[in-house]
Amino acid sequence: MGIFNWLKGNKTSQNGDSADAPASLPWEGRPSIYEHIKQHIQPGVRGLAEGGYQLPDEDRRSKEGELRWGRGSMDGVLSHHMGEGGDTTRAKMLCDYVKAFCATPTVTNLSTVYNFILEDQMFPLVDGFLALLMEDSQEVDTERLFELGYVLATQGADQEPVKCGLAILGLYHGDGPMEVLQTLGRHDEFTLYSAVGLSNLPEGSDQAIWELAKQVDGWGRIHTVERLKETDDPQIQDWLLHEGYRNSILNEYLAYISAVTGGLRDAITQSEVEDRTLSAAGELIIALTKGGPAPGMDDYDDGAEAVAAYVTHMRERARSLKEFNILAWIRDYVTEEDVDWTARESNGWTKGVRQQVRDICEGVLGDEKWRAMVLADLASGDDKVFNRASSAARELGIDTWSYSLARLEEKPLEPSRWSDVVSYCATYRIDELVSFAKRVLPLDKIATGPDESLGLKPESAAHDCLNYVLQALRKHPGKGVELIKVGLNSPVIPNRNMAVYALSAWGRANWPDELAKALKKAVELEPEDDLKMRMQQVLDGQTLEDF
């Protein structure tokens, strides 16, 4: 095991490297990602402790202020939305480098593998790479291959080589690989590779994947639950139904698996149903009817029966505004007109079932108790409580403008609260919105001159708030001229972009002279080429296509 000798500081080389001056390891002097994650695991506590998700190599991967992918999101998007295929040429090159290491396990050959992986993402290579390894398995020293995978996974200081290590370890079984797969898999950036490895276990793979699934909530939850869709373990099925679909990306990715494998129809059609099952059923129905990136209600054979059973239970048991909003959503779903209900009849969505569901929903929604609950919760300082009340208020025709404005007064630099206010800003309220924005936003600190910032830093909250106001101004020509000028002079690209689109929507005839001068100056100073071009187009009287 020559490479392990180097890792232990053995300067006696039998593999081609100089004994007097052994080659440096490619991660020399930098912390191991595996050790970083391991140090942030707390016994009995899911996920990672504070600071654990910030990996040691992140500053090397992207510059300050650049748009960064969320943990696991690049591989998640690639695996779910970019189709099949990969870079077969580079996969072959990687396989050749790995075979060279297995034949002669030197630090130099290890560095060749490591540095090659650093040039790209591992995901487009992994399937082809592993397939080639399997084809050439007779030519590869399996002990040395395991050694390489273990070293990359446990010693690597960069994310992509660690993923390669996990992919290799997934070919092996035993306590060593299992511990590494479970440890690194707690971070969503690596869960996909860990889950694939765990699924290769000769037995007990469902239990191993489930244990990992409970520790993650983003793309990691999606990757693990997708590998439990065939499970026949009653305990896992129950977990899928009541919790497994919940994730911080979109519940829609996992709702179908949880409904089918978790047995939603059988659970909800019982005469007595637990509160937790009703709660999960409501969330699953919402996700299934939204559709999107995964199979949804149109793919669910038992959908109509499950929905009808749910609303029947809710006729007597609807008690919260969350349930009120779910029933309003279901009512709107079954009364949609621009859909092919004939095609949906094969899944039980007959006219009679839809009418039954609609009647029950409208009966519950018409209860007078909801209005008082909405008015009480609109005064809540809890964002989740307020948002549920605000959604129900729209259904009941309750104007929430004054409530939204009061919440914004409390936290004027909270972008989500500006979003809520802007959504309720009718034409007759635009002057009040503009006046409020000029009073509470630090406009002098925003209008500091153009730069190439994307506004992703915490200190850019005021810029985010202005963006919502600029978006609202597009529909109100001549209103908020000073705010448009501030947007044009902001260091944040989205502010300048939104200001330009507002001017385009207004039309040149509605600009005061000061705005024309401000835009001309903005064109001269603009550092971003595409935005400079759009500014000039608008200055020349062209109308931009909506975005």
Coordinates of C-alpha atoms in Angstrom, one line a residue:
M1 CA 0.0 0.0 0.0
G2 CA 2.5 2.5 -1.2
I3 CA 0.4 5.6 -1.1
F4 CA -0.5 5.1 2.6
N5 CA 3.2 5.1 3.3
W6 CA 3.4 8.6 1.9
L7 CA 0.4 9.7 3.9
K8 CA 2.1 8.5 7.1
G9 CA 5.2 10.5 6.2
N10 CA 7.4 7.5 5.1
K11 CA 10.2 8.9 2.9
T12 CA 11.3 5.5 1.7
S13 CA 10.1 5.2 -1.9
Q14 CA 9.6 1.9 -3.7
N15 CA 7.3 3.3 -6.3
G16 CA 9.3 5.8 -8.4
D17 CA 9.1 8.9 -6.3
S18 CA 12.3 10.4 -4.9
A19 CA 13.0 9.0 -1.4
D20 CA 14.9 12.2 -0.5
A21 CA 12.2 14.6 -1.6
P22 CA 8.8 12.9 -2.0
A23 CA 6.2 14.6 -4.1
S24 CA 3.8 16.8 -2.3
L25 CA 0.2 15.6 -1.8
P26 CA -2.2 17.6 -4.0
W27 CA -4.0 18.8 -0.9
E28 CA -0.9 19.5 1.1
G29 CA -1.6 21.8 4.1
R30 CA -5.3 22.0 3.6
P31 CA -8.0 20.5 5.7
S32 CA -9.8 17.3 4.8
I33 CA -13.5 17.7 3.9
Y34 CA -14.3 14.3 5.5
E35 CA -12.7 15.4 8.8
H36 CA -14.5 18.7 8.6
I37 CA -17.9 17.0 8.3
K38 CA -17.1 14.4 10.9
Q39 CA -16.3 17.1 13.4
H40 CA -19.7 18.7 12.9
I41 CA -21.7 15.5 13.5
Q42 CA -23.4 15.5 16.9
P43 CA -24.6 12.1 18.3
G44 CA -28.4 11.9 18.1
V45 CA -28.7 15.2 16.2
R46 CA -29.8 15.2 12.6
G47 CA -27.7 17.0 9.9
L48 CA -24.6 18.9 10.8
A49 CA -23.8 21.4 13.5
E50 CA -23.5 25.1 12.8
G51 CA -20.6 25.7 10.3
G52 CA -20.6 22.2 9.0
Y53 CA -22.2 23.0 5.7
Q54 CA -19.6 25.6 4.9
L55 CA -17.0 23.4 3.3
P56 CA -13.3 24.3 3.6
D57 CA -12.7 24.6 -0.2
E58 CA -15.7 27.0 -1.0
D59 CA -13.6 30.1 -1.2
R60 CA -11.3 28.4 -3.7
R61 CA -14.2 27.3 -5.9
S62 CA -15.8 30.8 -6.3
K63 CA -14.8 34.4 -5.8
E64 CA -16.5 36.6 -3.2
G65 CA -19.8 38.0 -4.5
E66 CA -20.1 35.4 -7.3
L67 CA -23.3 33.5 -7.6
R68 CA -22.8 30.1 -5.8
W69 CA -24.8 27.0 -6.2
G70 CA -26.6 25.8 -3.1
R71 CA -25.2 22.6 -1.6
G72 CA -25.8 19.7 -3.9
S73 CA -27.9 21.8 -6.3
M74 CA -25.6 21.6 -9.4
D75 CA -25.5 17.8 -9.4
G76 CA -29.2 17.8 -8.5
V77 CA -30.1 20.0 -11.5
L78 CA -27.8 18.0 -13.8
S79 CA -29.2 14.7 -12.7
H80 CA -32.9 15.7 -12.9
H81 CA -33.1 18.2 -15.8
M82 CA -30.2 17.7 -18.2
G83 CA -31.0 14.2 -19.6
E84 CA -28.8 11.3 -20.1
G85 CA -25.2 11.3 -21.3
G86 CA -21.9 12.5 -20.1
D87 CA -18.3 13.3 -21.2
T88 CA -17.2 9.9 -22.4
T89 CA -13.8 11.2 -23.5
R90 CA -12.9 12.6 -20.2
A91 CA -14.4 9.6 -18.4
K92 CA -12.0 7.4 -20.4
M93 CA -9.0 9.7 -19.5
L94 CA -9.9 9.5 -15.8
C95 CA -10.2 5.7 -16.0
D96 CA -6.7 5.5 -17.6
Y97 CA -5.2 7.7 -14.9
V98 CA -6.8 5.6 -12.2
K99 CA -5.5 2.4 -13.8
A100 CA -2.1 3.9 -13.9
F101 CA -2.2 4.7 -10.2
C102 CA -3.4 1.1 -9.4
A103 CA -0.4 -0.2 -11.4
T104 CA 2.1 2.2 -9.8
P105 CA 0.6 3.8 -6.6
T106 CA 2.8 6.9 -6.4
V107 CA 2.1 10.3 -5.1
T108 CA 2.8 11.6 -8.6
N109 CA 0.1 9.3 -10.1
L110 CA -2.3 10.2 -7.3
S111 CA -1.7 13.9 -8.0
T112 CA -2.4 13.3 -11.7
V113 CA -5.8 11.7 -10.8
Y114 CA -6.6 14.5 -8.3
N115 CA -5.7 17.4 -10.5
F116 CA -7.5 16.0 -13.5
I117 CA -10.7 15.8 -11.5
L118 CA -10.3 19.4 -10.3
E119 CA -10.5 20.6 -13.9
D120 CA -14.2 19.7 -14.1
Q121 CA -17.3 18.4 -12.3
M122 CA -17.4 14.7 -11.4
F123 CA -21.1 14.2 -12.2
P124 CA -20.8 14.2 -16.1
L125 CA -17.9 11.6 -15.7
V126 CA -19.1 9.3 -13.0
D127 CA -21.3 6.8 -14.9
G128 CA -18.9 6.4 -17.8
F129 CA -15.9 6.2 -15.5
L130 CA -17.4 3.5 -13.3
A131 CA -18.6 1.5 -16.3
L132 CA -15.1 1.5 -17.8
L133 CA -13.7 0.4 -14.5
M134 CA -16.0 -2.5 -14.4
E135 CA -15.2 -3.5 -18.0
D136 CA -11.5 -3.4 -17.1
S137 CA -11.8 -5.0 -13.7
Q138 CA -9.5 -7.8 -14.6
E139 CA -6.7 -5.3 -15.3
V140 CA -7.2 -3.3 -12.0
D141 CA -5.7 -4.1 -8.6
T142 CA -8.9 -4.0 -6.5
E143 CA -7.0 -3.4 -3.3
R144 CA -5.2 -0.4 -4.7
L145 CA -8.4 0.9 -6.3
F146 CA -10.1 0.7 -2.8
E147 CA -7.0 2.5 -1.4
L148 CA -7.3 5.3 -3.9
G149 CA -11.1 5.7 -3.2
Y150 CA -10.5 5.8 0.5
V151 CA -7.7 8.3 0.3
L152 CA -9.6 10.6 -2.0
A153 CA -12.8 10.4 0.1
T154 CA -11.2 10.8 3.5
Q155 CA -8.1 13.0 2.8
G156 CA -9.3 15.1 -0.2
A157 CA -9.6 18.8 0.4
D158 CA -11.7 19.6 -2.7
Q159 CA -15.2 18.5 -3.4
E160 CA -14.9 16.9 -6.8
P161 CA -12.1 14.5 -5.9
V162 CA -14.0 13.5 -2.7
K163 CA -17.0 12.6 -4.9
C164 CA -14.7 10.5 -7.1
G165 CA -13.5 8.7 -3.9
L166 CA -17.1 8.1 -2.9
A167 CA -18.0 6.7 -6.3
I168 CA -15.1 4.2 -6.1
L169 CA -15.9 3.2 -2.5
G170 CA -19.5 2.5 -3.6
L171 CA -18.1 -0.5 -5.4
Y172 CA -17.0 -2.0 -2.1
H173 CA -18.8 -3.3 1.0
G174 CA -17.8 -3.4 4.6
D175 CA -17.7 -1.3 7.7
G176 CA -15.0 1.1 6.4
P177 CA -16.8 2.2 3.2
M178 CA -20.1 2.3 5.1
E179 CA -18.8 4.7 7.7
V180 CA -17.3 7.0 5.1
L181 CA -20.4 6.9 2.9
Q182 CA -22.7 7.7 5.8
T183 CA -20.4 10.5 7.1
L184 CA -19.9 12.4 3.9
G185 CA -23.5 11.7 2.8
R186 CA -24.7 14.0 5.6
H187 CA -23.7 17.0 3.5
D188 CA -26.0 17.4 0.5
E189 CA -23.1 18.0 -1.8
F190 CA -22.1 14.3 -1.4
T191 CA -25.4 12.5 -0.6
L192 CA -26.0 11.5 -4.2
Y193 CA -22.6 9.6 -4.4
S194 CA -23.1 8.1 -0.9
A195 CA -26.7 7.0 -1.8
V196 CA -25.6 5.3 -5.0
G197 CA -22.9 3.4 -3.0
L198 CA -25.3 2.4 -0.3
S199 CA -27.8 1.1 -2.9
N200 CA -25.1 -1.3 -4.1
L201 CA -25.1 -3.2 -0.7
P202 CA -26.0 -6.8 -1.2
E203 CA -28.5 -6.6 1.7
G204 CA -29.9 -3.9 4.0
S205 CA -29.5 -1.1 1.5
D206 CA -33.0 0.3 2.2
Q207 CA -32.2 0.6 5.9
A208 CA -28.8 2.2 5.2
I209 CA -30.2 4.7 2.7
W210 CA -33.1 5.5 5.1
E211 CA -30.7 6.3 7.9
L212 CA -29.0 8.7 5.6
A213 CA -32.2 10.2 4.3
K214 CA -33.2 11.2 7.8
Q215 CA -30.0 13.3 8.1
V216 CA -30.5 15.5 5.0
D217 CA -33.3 17.8 3.9
G218 CA -32.2 19.3 0.5
W219 CA -31.0 17.6 -2.6
G220 CA -29.7 14.9 -0.3
R221 CA -33.3 14.1 0.8
I222 CA -34.4 13.9 -2.9
H223 CA -31.5 11.6 -3.9
T224 CA -32.0 9.2 -1.0
V225 CA -35.8 9.0 -1.1
E226 CA -35.7 8.3 -4.9
R227 CA -33.8 5.2 -4.0
L228 CA -36.4 4.0 -1.6
K229 CA -39.3 3.9 -4.1
E230 CA -39.3 0.1 -4.3
T231 CA -39.0 -0.5 -0.5
D232 CA -41.3 -3.0 1.1
D233 CA -40.3 -2.1 4.6
P234 CA -43.4 -1.0 6.5
Q235 CA -41.5 1.3 8.8
I236 CA -39.8 3.1 5.9
Q237 CA -43.1 3.3 4.0
D238 CA -44.7 4.9 7.0
W239 CA -41.9 7.4 7.2
L240 CA -42.2 8.2 3.5
L241 CA -45.9 8.9 3.9
H242 CA -45.6 11.2 6.9
E243 CA -42.2 12.8 6.4
G244 CA -40.0 11.5 3.6
Y245 CA -41.4 13.9 0.9
R246 CA -40.5 17.0 2.9
N247 CA -37.4 18.8 1.6
S248 CA -36.0 22.3 1.3
I249 CA -36.0 22.3 -2.5
L250 CA -39.5 21.3 -3.7
N251 CA -41.9 18.7 -2.2
E252 CA -43.0 18.1 -5.7
Y253 CA -39.9 16.0 -6.4
L254 CA -40.9 13.4 -3.9
A255 CA -44.7 13.6 -3.5
Y256 CA -45.5 10.9 -6.0
I257 CA -43.0 8.4 -4.5
S258 CA -44.3 9.1 -1.0
A259 CA -47.9 8.8 -2.0
V260 CA -47.5 5.6 -3.9
T261 CA -44.8 3.8 -1.9
G262 CA -46.2 5.2 1.4
G263 CA -49.7 4.1 0.7
L264 CA -51.6 7.4 0.8
R265 CA -54.9 6.0 -0.6
D266 CA -55.1 3.2 1.9
A267 CA -54.2 5.5 4.8
I268 CA -56.6 8.2 3.9
T269 CA -59.6 6.1 3.1
Q270 CA -59.8 4.6 6.5
S271 CA -62.8 5.6 8.7
E272 CA -60.5 6.8 11.4
V273 CA -57.4 8.7 10.4
E274 CA -54.7 10.2 12.6
D275 CA -54.1 14.0 12.6
R276 CA -50.5 13.4 11.3
T277 CA -51.8 11.4 8.4
L278 CA -54.3 14.1 7.5
S279 CA -51.6 16.8 7.7
A280 CA -49.3 14.8 5.4
A281 CA -52.1 14.0 3.0
G282 CA -52.9 17.7 2.6
E283 CA -49.3 18.6 1.8
L284 CA -48.9 15.6 -0.6
I285 CA -52.1 16.6 -2.5
I286 CA -50.8 20.2 -2.9
A287 CA -47.5 19.0 -4.2
L288 CA -49.1 16.4 -6.5
T289 CA -51.5 18.9 -8.0
K290 CA -48.7 21.5 -8.6
G291 CA -46.9 19.0 -10.7
G292 CA -43.6 20.1 -12.2
P293 CA -40.3 18.3 -12.0
A294 CA -41.6 14.8 -11.2
P295 CA -44.7 12.7 -11.6
G296 CA -47.7 14.3 -10.2
M297 CA -51.5 13.9 -9.8
D298 CA -52.0 13.0 -13.5
D299 CA -49.7 10.1 -13.0
Y300 CA -51.3 9.0 -9.7
D301 CA -53.9 6.3 -10.4
D302 CA -55.4 6.7 -6.9
G303 CA -55.4 10.5 -6.9
A304 CA -59.1 11.2 -7.2
E305 CA -60.0 8.6 -4.5
A306 CA -57.4 10.0 -2.1
V307 CA -58.5 13.6 -2.6
A308 CA -62.2 12.8 -2.2
A309 CA -61.4 10.9 1.0
Y310 CA -59.2 13.8 2.3
V311 CA -61.9 16.5 1.8
T312 CA -64.5 14.2 3.3
H313 CA -62.5 14.0 6.5
M314 CA -61.9 17.8 6.4
R315 CA -65.6 18.5 6.4
E316 CA -65.6 17.9 10.1
R317 CA -61.9 18.3 11.0
A318 CA -60.7 21.4 9.2
R319 CA -59.5 23.7 12.0
S320 CA -56.5 25.7 10.8
L321 CA -55.9 28.3 8.1
K322 CA -53.3 25.9 6.6
E323 CA -56.2 23.4 6.0
F324 CA -58.4 26.3 4.8
N325 CA -55.8 27.1 2.1
I326 CA -55.4 23.5 1.1
L327 CA -59.1 23.2 0.6
A328 CA -59.2 26.4 -1.4
W329 CA -56.4 25.1 -3.6
I330 CA -58.2 21.7 -4.1
R331 CA -61.5 23.6 -5.0
D332 CA -59.6 25.6 -7.6
Y333 CA -57.9 22.4 -9.0
V334 CA -61.2 20.5 -9.6
T335 CA -62.8 23.6 -11.1
E336 CA -60.1 24.3 -13.6
E337 CA -61.5 24.6 -17.1
D338 CA -58.4 24.7 -19.3
V339 CA -57.5 21.1 -18.8
D340 CA -58.5 17.7 -20.4
W341 CA -60.8 16.2 -17.8
T342 CA -61.7 13.4 -20.2
A343 CA -58.2 12.2 -20.1
R344 CA -58.2 12.5 -16.3
E345 CA -61.3 10.3 -15.9
S346 CA -59.1 7.2 -16.3
N347 CA -57.7 8.1 -12.9
G348 CA -61.1 8.5 -11.3
W349 CA -61.7 12.2 -12.0
T350 CA -65.3 11.9 -13.2
K351 CA -67.6 14.8 -13.2
G352 CA -69.4 13.4 -10.2
V353 CA -66.3 13.1 -8.1
R354 CA -65.2 16.6 -9.0
Q355 CA -68.6 18.0 -8.1
Q356 CA -68.5 16.2 -4.8
V357 CA -65.0 17.5 -4.0
R358 CA -66.0 21.0 -5.0
D359 CA -69.2 21.0 -2.9
I360 CA -67.4 19.8 0.2
C361 CA -64.6 22.3 -0.2
E362 CA -67.0 25.2 -0.7
G363 CA -69.1 24.1 2.3
V364 CA -66.1 24.2 4.6
L365 CA -64.7 27.4 3.1
G366 CA -68.0 29.2 3.7
D367 CA -67.9 28.8 7.5
E368 CA -67.9 32.2 9.2
K369 CA -65.2 31.1 11.7
W370 CA -62.4 31.6 9.1
R371 CA -62.8 35.4 8.9
A372 CA -62.2 35.9 12.6
M373 CA -59.1 33.6 12.4
V374 CA -57.7 35.5 9.5
L375 CA -58.1 38.9 11.1
A376 CA -56.4 37.6 14.3
D377 CA -53.5 36.0 12.5
L378 CA -52.9 39.1 10.2
A379 CA -51.7 40.8 13.3
S380 CA -49.1 38.1 14.0
G381 CA -45.4 38.9 13.9
D382 CA -44.6 35.3 12.8
D383 CA -44.0 35.3 9.1
K384 CA -45.4 31.8 8.5
V385 CA -48.6 32.6 10.4
F386 CA -49.1 35.9 8.6
N387 CA -48.5 34.4 5.2
R388 CA -51.1 31.7 5.8
A389 CA -53.5 34.4 6.9
S390 CA -52.7 36.6 4.0
S391 CA -53.4 33.7 1.5
A392 CA -56.7 33.0 3.2
A393 CA -57.6 36.7 3.2
R394 CA -57.4 36.8 -0.6
E395 CA -59.9 33.9 -0.7
L396 CA -62.2 35.8 1.6
G397 CA -61.8 39.1 0.0
I398 CA -60.1 40.8 3.0
D399 CA -57.8 43.7 2.1
T400 CA -54.4 43.2 3.9
W401 CA -52.6 46.3 2.7
S402 CA -52.6 48.0 6.0
Y403 CA -51.4 44.9 7.8
S404 CA -48.6 44.4 5.3
L405 CA -47.5 48.0 5.5
A406 CA -47.5 47.8 9.3
R407 CA -45.2 44.7 9.2
L408 CA -43.0 46.5 6.7
E409 CA -42.7 49.5 9.0
E410 CA -41.4 47.1 11.7
K411 CA -38.7 45.6 9.4
P412 CA -38.2 48.0 6.4
L413 CA -35.1 46.1 5.2
E414 CA -36.8 42.7 5.0
P415 CA -37.2 42.0 1.2
S416 CA -39.9 39.4 1.7
R417 CA -42.1 42.0 3.4
W418 CA -41.7 44.4 0.4
S419 CA -42.7 41.5 -1.9
D420 CA -46.0 41.2 0.1
V421 CA -46.7 44.9 0.1
V422 CA -46.0 45.2 -3.7
S423 CA -48.3 42.4 -4.5
Y424 CA -51.2 44.3 -2.9
C425 CA -50.2 47.7 -4.5
A426 CA -53.2 48.8 -6.6
T427 CA -52.9 51.9 -8.8
Y428 CA -54.4 54.2 -6.3
R429 CA -51.8 53.1 -3.7
I430 CA -48.6 53.7 -5.8
D431 CA -48.0 57.2 -4.4
E432 CA -48.2 55.9 -0.9
L433 CA -45.8 53.1 -1.8
V434 CA -43.3 55.5 -3.4
S435 CA -43.5 57.9 -0.5
F436 CA -42.9 55.0 2.0
A437 CA -39.9 53.7 0.0
K438 CA -38.3 57.1 -0.1
R439 CA -38.8 57.5 3.7
V440 CA -37.5 54.1 4.9
L441 CA -34.9 53.0 2.3
P442 CA -31.3 54.3 2.6
L443 CA -31.3 55.6 -0.9
D444 CA -28.0 57.5 -0.5
K445 CA -26.3 54.3 0.5
I446 CA -27.8 52.5 -2.5
A447 CA -26.9 55.1 -5.2
T448 CA -23.1 54.7 -4.9
G449 CA -22.4 54.1 -8.6
P450 CA -22.5 51.1 -10.9
D451 CA -20.5 48.0 -10.2
E452 CA -20.6 44.3 -11.1
S453 CA -22.2 43.1 -7.9
L454 CA -25.1 40.6 -8.0
G455 CA -26.3 41.7 -4.6
L456 CA -25.9 38.4 -3.0
K457 CA -24.3 39.6 0.2
P458 CA -26.3 40.2 3.5
E459 CA -25.5 43.9 3.3
S460 CA -27.4 44.1 0.0
A461 CA -30.8 43.7 1.7
A462 CA -31.7 47.3 0.9
H463 CA -31.0 46.8 -2.8
D464 CA -33.2 43.7 -2.8
C465 CA -36.0 45.8 -1.3
L466 CA -35.6 48.5 -3.9
N467 CA -35.9 45.8 -6.6
Y468 CA -39.4 45.0 -5.5
V469 CA -40.4 48.7 -5.7
L470 CA -38.8 49.1 -9.1
Q471 CA -40.7 46.1 -10.4
A472 CA -44.0 47.6 -9.2
L473 CA -43.1 50.9 -10.9
R474 CA -43.2 49.3 -14.3
K475 CA -47.0 49.4 -14.3
H476 CA -47.1 53.1 -13.2
P477 CA -45.5 55.5 -15.7
G478 CA -44.2 58.7 -14.2
K479 CA -44.3 57.5 -10.7
G480 CA -41.2 57.1 -8.5
V481 CA -38.8 59.0 -10.8
E482 CA -36.3 59.5 -7.9
L483 CA -36.3 55.7 -7.2
I484 CA -35.7 54.9 -10.9
K485 CA -32.6 57.2 -10.8
V486 CA -31.4 55.5 -7.6
G487 CA -31.8 52.1 -9.4
L488 CA -29.8 53.3 -12.4
N489 CA -26.9 54.4 -10.1
S490 CA -26.9 51.3 -7.9
P491 CA -23.8 49.0 -7.7
V492 CA -26.1 46.0 -7.9
I493 CA -26.8 44.8 -11.4
P494 CA -30.4 43.6 -10.7
N495 CA -31.3 47.2 -9.6
R496 CA -30.0 48.8 -12.7
N497 CA -31.6 46.1 -14.8
M498 CA -35.0 46.5 -13.1
A499 CA -34.8 50.3 -13.5
V500 CA -34.1 49.9 -17.3
Y501 CA -37.1 47.6 -17.7
A502 CA -39.3 50.0 -15.9
L503 CA -38.3 52.8 -18.3
S504 CA -38.9 50.5 -21.2
A505 CA -42.4 49.7 -19.9
W506 CA -43.2 53.4 -19.4
G507 CA -42.3 54.4 -23.0
R508 CA -40.0 57.3 -23.9
A509 CA -42.9 59.7 -24.0
N510 CA -43.5 59.3 -20.3
W511 CA -39.9 60.2 -19.2
P512 CA -39.1 63.5 -17.6
D513 CA -35.9 65.1 -18.9
E514 CA -34.0 64.2 -15.8
L515 CA -34.6 60.5 -16.4
A516 CA -33.4 60.7 -20.0
K517 CA -30.2 62.4 -18.7
A518 CA -29.8 59.9 -15.9
L519 CA -30.1 57.0 -18.4
K520 CA -27.6 58.6 -20.8
K521 CA -25.1 58.9 -18.0
A522 CA -25.8 55.3 -16.9
V523 CA -25.0 54.1 -20.4
E524 CA -21.6 55.8 -20.2
L525 CA -20.7 54.3 -16.9
E526 CA -22.2 50.8 -17.2
P527 CA -19.5 48.1 -16.8
E528 CA -21.7 45.1 -17.8
D529 CA -21.9 44.7 -21.6
D530 CA -25.3 43.1 -21.9
L531 CA -26.9 45.6 -19.6
K532 CA -25.1 48.5 -21.4
M533 CA -26.7 47.3 -24.6
R534 CA -30.2 47.2 -23.1
M535 CA -29.7 50.7 -21.7
Q536 CA -28.8 52.0 -25.1
Q537 CA -31.7 50.3 -26.8
V538 CA -34.1 51.8 -24.3
L539 CA -32.4 55.2 -24.7
D540 CA -32.9 54.9 -28.5
G541 CA -36.6 54.3 -28.0
Q542 CA -36.7 50.5 -28.3
T543 CA -39.0 48.4 -26.1
L544 CA -37.4 45.5 -24.4
E545 CA -39.1 42.1 -24.4
D546 CA -40.5 41.2 -21.0
F547 CA -38.4 38.9 -18.9

